[in-house]
Amino acid sequence: MAKQERGLRFQPAGGTKAPQVPTGKKQRLSIERLANDGRGIAFIEGRTWFVSGALAGEEVEARVLGAHGKVVEARTERVFTASASRREAPCKLAGKCGGCSVQHLPHDEQLALKQRMLAEQLTRVAGVEPDEWA
């Protein structure tokens, strides 16, 4: 008899797996910061949520696009509390084509985000602490 038939399947350390978050589920989230790709990051019940269309400091309702392990991919459906930085994206295709992930941020804040991302990568990967930007 196979192990699966006897109920001896592998169990990860710490007990049983938490149930997956179903695709399509809506969840209210507080966005803590931005990921390197411009998506908002929130944390709930041991899971990390990556939310497209959300900014740091915002309270949003997001729809789950998919989940794997402790990572949930979601899209902003509604903004309850908007960031003071939020603006209307100048591109009419923003949010559809994927090329304008941070157009809802003012240009100077887009540059600051990209500089922060570069500085973090230089520090983490190359062990270099960049000086002030020119």
PDB file of C-alpha atoms in Angstrom:
ATOM      1  CA  MET A   1       0.000   0.000   0.000  1.00  0.00           C
ATOM      2  CA  ALA A   2       1.328   3.467  -0.907  1.00  0.00           C
ATOM      3  CA  LYS A   3       2.131   5.948   1.845  1.00  0.00           C
ATOM      4  CA  GLN A   4      -0.571   8.323   0.556  1.00  0.00           C
ATOM      5  CA  GLU A   5      -3.170   5.588   0.880  1.00  0.00           C
ATOM      6  CA  ARG A   6      -2.164   4.986   4.502  1.00  0.00           C
ATOM      7  CA  GLY A   7      -2.417   8.700   5.320  1.00  0.00           C
ATOM      8  CA  LEU A   8       1.333   9.142   5.854  1.00  0.00           C
ATOM      9  CA  ARG A   9       1.804  12.094   3.536  1.00  0.00           C
ATOM     10  CA  PHE A  10       4.571  14.577   4.190  1.00  0.00           C
ATOM     11  CA  GLN A  11       3.527  17.359   6.551  1.00  0.00           C
ATOM     12  CA  PRO A  12       5.587  20.545   6.724  1.00  0.00           C
ATOM     13  CA  ALA A  13       7.170  21.478  10.042  1.00  0.00           C
ATOM     14  CA  GLY A  14       4.697  23.221  12.296  1.00  0.00           C
ATOM     15  CA  GLY A  15       1.632  21.187  11.378  1.00  0.00           C
ATOM     16  CA  THR A  16      -0.835  21.501   8.559  1.00  0.00           C
ATOM     17  CA  LYS A  17      -0.758  24.085   5.821  1.00  0.00           C
ATOM     18  CA  ALA A  18      -2.912  27.163   6.170  1.00  0.00           C
ATOM     19  CA  PRO A  19      -5.767  27.203   3.660  1.00  0.00           C
ATOM     20  CA  GLN A  20      -5.065  29.113   0.467  1.00  0.00           C
ATOM     21  CA  VAL A  21      -6.706  32.464  -0.149  1.00  0.00           C
ATOM     22  CA  PRO A  22      -9.324  31.910  -2.875  1.00  0.00           C
ATOM     23  CA  THR A  23      -8.958  33.739  -6.186  1.00  0.00           C
ATOM     24  CA  GLY A  24     -11.511  36.534  -6.475  1.00  0.00           C
ATOM     25  CA  LYS A  25     -11.794  37.105  -2.715  1.00  0.00           C
ATOM     26  CA  LYS A  26     -11.886  40.768  -1.661  1.00  0.00           C
ATOM     27  CA  GLN A  27      -9.811  41.881   1.319  1.00  0.00           C
ATOM     28  CA  ARG A  28      -9.391  45.229   3.064  1.00  0.00           C
ATOM     29  CA  LEU A  29      -5.674  45.983   3.466  1.00  0.00           C
ATOM     30  CA  SER A  30      -3.380  48.619   4.966  1.00  0.00           C
ATOM     31  CA  ILE A  31      -0.456  49.127   2.605  1.00  0.00           C
ATOM     32  CA  GLU A  32       2.836  49.455   4.495  1.00  0.00           C
ATOM     33  CA  ARG A  33       5.321  50.153   1.708  1.00  0.00           C
ATOM     34  CA  LEU A  34       6.070  49.737  -1.984  1.00  0.00           C
ATOM     35  CA  ALA A  35       7.836  46.773  -3.545  1.00  0.00           C
ATOM     36  CA  ASN A  36      10.592  47.285  -6.110  1.00  0.00           C
ATOM     37  CA  ASP A  37       8.095  46.822  -8.932  1.00  0.00           C
ATOM     38  CA  GLY A  38       5.768  49.536  -7.588  1.00  0.00           C
ATOM     39  CA  ARG A  39       3.140  47.261  -6.033  1.00  0.00           C
ATOM     40  CA  GLY A  40       1.935  47.948  -2.513  1.00  0.00           C
ATOM     41  CA  ILE A  41       2.873  45.494   0.234  1.00  0.00           C
ATOM     42  CA  ALA A  42       0.586  44.492   3.107  1.00  0.00           C
ATOM     43  CA  PHE A  43       0.891  41.767   5.736  1.00  0.00           C
ATOM     44  CA  ILE A  44      -2.043  39.748   7.102  1.00  0.00           C
ATOM     45  CA  GLU A  45      -2.031  36.489   9.075  1.00  0.00           C
ATOM     46  CA  GLY A  46       1.529  35.568   8.123  1.00  0.00           C
ATOM     47  CA  ARG A  47       0.996  36.240   4.440  1.00  0.00           C
ATOM     48  CA  THR A  48       2.595  38.925   2.283  1.00  0.00           C
ATOM     49  CA  TRP A  49       0.200  40.653  -0.104  1.00  0.00           C
ATOM     50  CA  PHE A  50       1.486  42.347  -3.269  1.00  0.00           C
ATOM     51  CA  VAL A  51      -1.178  44.780  -4.455  1.00  0.00           C
ATOM     52  CA  SER A  52      -1.019  46.493  -7.838  1.00  0.00           C
ATOM     53  CA  GLY A  53      -2.368  50.039  -7.901  1.00  0.00           C
ATOM     54  CA  ALA A  54      -1.822  50.691  -4.172  1.00  0.00           C
ATOM     55  CA  LEU A  55       0.522  53.176  -2.510  1.00  0.00           C
ATOM     56  CA  ALA A  56       2.241  53.178   0.883  1.00  0.00           C
ATOM     57  CA  GLY A  57      -0.030  54.410   3.660  1.00  0.00           C
ATOM     58  CA  GLU A  58      -3.262  53.643   1.825  1.00  0.00           C
ATOM     59  CA  GLU A  59      -6.233  51.625   3.027  1.00  0.00           C
ATOM     60  CA  VAL A  60      -7.592  49.659   0.064  1.00  0.00           C
ATOM     61  CA  GLU A  61      -9.917  46.874  -0.911  1.00  0.00           C
ATOM     62  CA  ALA A  62      -8.083  44.396  -3.124  1.00  0.00           C
ATOM     63  CA  ARG A  63      -9.222  41.411  -5.178  1.00  0.00           C
ATOM     64  CA  VAL A  64      -7.073  38.262  -5.058  1.00  0.00           C
ATOM     65  CA  LEU A  65      -5.601  37.324  -8.442  1.00  0.00           C
ATOM     66  CA  GLY A  66      -3.710  34.309  -7.143  1.00  0.00           C
ATOM     67  CA  ALA A  67      -1.910  32.888  -4.134  1.00  0.00           C
ATOM     68  CA  HIS A  68       0.992  30.524  -3.618  1.00  0.00           C
ATOM     69  CA  GLY A  69       2.424  29.642  -0.244  1.00  0.00           C
ATOM     70  CA  LYS A  70       2.546  32.745   1.904  1.00  0.00           C
ATOM     71  CA  VAL A  71       2.384  35.167  -1.044  1.00  0.00           C
ATOM     72  CA  VAL A  72      -0.863  36.667  -2.343  1.00  0.00           C
ATOM     73  CA  GLU A  73      -1.103  38.641  -5.603  1.00  0.00           C
ATOM     74  CA  ALA A  74      -3.955  41.158  -5.687  1.00  0.00           C
ATOM     75  CA  ARG A  75      -5.286  44.203  -7.534  1.00  0.00           C
ATOM     76  CA  THR A  76      -6.699  47.372  -5.981  1.00  0.00           C
ATOM     77  CA  GLU A  77     -10.460  47.553  -6.452  1.00  0.00           C
ATOM     78  CA  ARG A  78     -11.230  50.512  -4.181  1.00  0.00           C
ATOM     79  CA  VAL A  79      -9.212  53.076  -2.224  1.00  0.00           C
ATOM     80  CA  PHE A  80     -10.708  53.940   1.172  1.00  0.00           C
ATOM     81  CA  THR A  81      -7.882  56.187   2.400  1.00  0.00           C
ATOM     82  CA  ALA A  82      -5.721  57.623  -0.368  1.00  0.00           C
ATOM     83  CA  SER A  83      -2.082  58.597  -0.007  1.00  0.00           C
ATOM     84  CA  ALA A  84      -1.420  62.336  -0.141  1.00  0.00           C
ATOM     85  CA  SER A  85       0.872  61.485  -3.061  1.00  0.00           C
ATOM     86  CA  ARG A  86      -1.809  59.813  -5.186  1.00  0.00           C
ATOM     87  CA  ARG A  87      -2.655  61.524  -8.457  1.00  0.00           C
ATOM     88  CA  GLU A  88      -4.510  60.651 -11.637  1.00  0.00           C
ATOM     89  CA  ALA A  89      -2.191  58.722 -13.957  1.00  0.00           C
ATOM     90  CA  PRO A  90      -1.515  60.729 -17.142  1.00  0.00           C
ATOM     91  CA  CYS A  91      -1.525  57.580 -19.316  1.00  0.00           C
ATOM     92  CA  LYS A  92      -4.996  56.408 -20.337  1.00  0.00           C
ATOM     93  CA  LEU A  93      -3.724  52.792 -20.340  1.00  0.00           C
ATOM     94  CA  ALA A  94      -2.273  52.960 -16.811  1.00  0.00           C
ATOM     95  CA  GLY A  95      -3.103  49.798 -14.920  1.00  0.00           C
ATOM     96  CA  LYS A  96      -3.860  47.820 -18.087  1.00  0.00           C
ATOM     97  CA  CYS A  97      -0.619  47.368 -20.027  1.00  0.00           C
ATOM     98  CA  GLY A  98       1.772  46.961 -17.090  1.00  0.00           C
ATOM     99  CA  GLY A  99       4.226  49.576 -18.317  1.00  0.00           C
ATOM    100  CA  CYS A 100       3.043  52.339 -16.004  1.00  0.00           C
ATOM    101  CA  SER A 101       3.007  50.693 -12.591  1.00  0.00           C
ATOM    102  CA  VAL A 102       3.778  53.892 -10.652  1.00  0.00           C
ATOM    103  CA  GLN A 103       2.238  56.607 -12.826  1.00  0.00           C
ATOM    104  CA  HIS A 104      -0.205  57.388 -10.030  1.00  0.00           C
ATOM    105  CA  LEU A 105       2.815  58.841  -8.148  1.00  0.00           C
ATOM    106  CA  PRO A 106       4.182  62.311  -8.944  1.00  0.00           C
ATOM    107  CA  HIS A 107       7.329  62.223 -11.097  1.00  0.00           C
ATOM    108  CA  ASP A 108       9.694  63.288  -8.269  1.00  0.00           C
ATOM    109  CA  GLU A 109       8.373  60.459  -6.065  1.00  0.00           C
ATOM    110  CA  GLN A 110       8.764  57.970  -8.931  1.00  0.00           C
ATOM    111  CA  LEU A 111      12.428  58.993  -9.163  1.00  0.00           C
ATOM    112  CA  ALA A 112      12.887  58.714  -5.380  1.00  0.00           C
ATOM    113  CA  LEU A 113      11.340  55.217  -5.434  1.00  0.00           C
ATOM    114  CA  LYS A 114      13.651  54.110  -8.242  1.00  0.00           C
ATOM    115  CA  GLN A 115      16.698  55.568  -6.453  1.00  0.00           C
ATOM    116  CA  ARG A 116      15.734  53.745  -3.249  1.00  0.00           C
ATOM    117  CA  MET A 117      15.309  50.477  -5.170  1.00  0.00           C
ATOM    118  CA  LEU A 118      18.715  50.892  -6.817  1.00  0.00           C
ATOM    119  CA  ALA A 119      20.409  51.799  -3.511  1.00  0.00           C
ATOM    120  CA  GLU A 120      18.875  48.740  -1.784  1.00  0.00           C
ATOM    121  CA  GLN A 121      20.044  46.436  -4.582  1.00  0.00           C
ATOM    122  CA  LEU A 122      23.563  47.900  -4.609  1.00  0.00           C
ATOM    123  CA  THR A 123      23.806  47.438  -0.848  1.00  0.00           C
ATOM    124  CA  ARG A 124      22.308  43.932  -0.807  1.00  0.00           C
ATOM    125  CA  VAL A 125      23.987  42.461  -3.890  1.00  0.00           C
ATOM    126  CA  ALA A 126      27.271  44.353  -4.192  1.00  0.00           C
ATOM    127  CA  GLY A 127      27.788  45.481  -0.591  1.00  0.00           C
ATOM    128  CA  VAL A 128      28.134  49.082  -1.786  1.00  0.00           C
ATOM    129  CA  GLU A 129      26.668  52.051   0.075  1.00  0.00           C
ATOM    130  CA  PRO A 130      25.899  54.668  -2.591  1.00  0.00           C
ATOM    131  CA  ASP A 131      26.729  58.304  -1.855  1.00  0.00           C
ATOM    132  CA  GLU A 132      24.133  61.009  -2.322  1.00  0.00           C
ATOM    133  CA  TRP A 133      22.626  61.168  -5.779  1.00  0.00           C
ATOM    134  CA  ALA A 134      23.933  63.839  -8.130  1.00  0.00           C
TER     135      ALA A 134
END
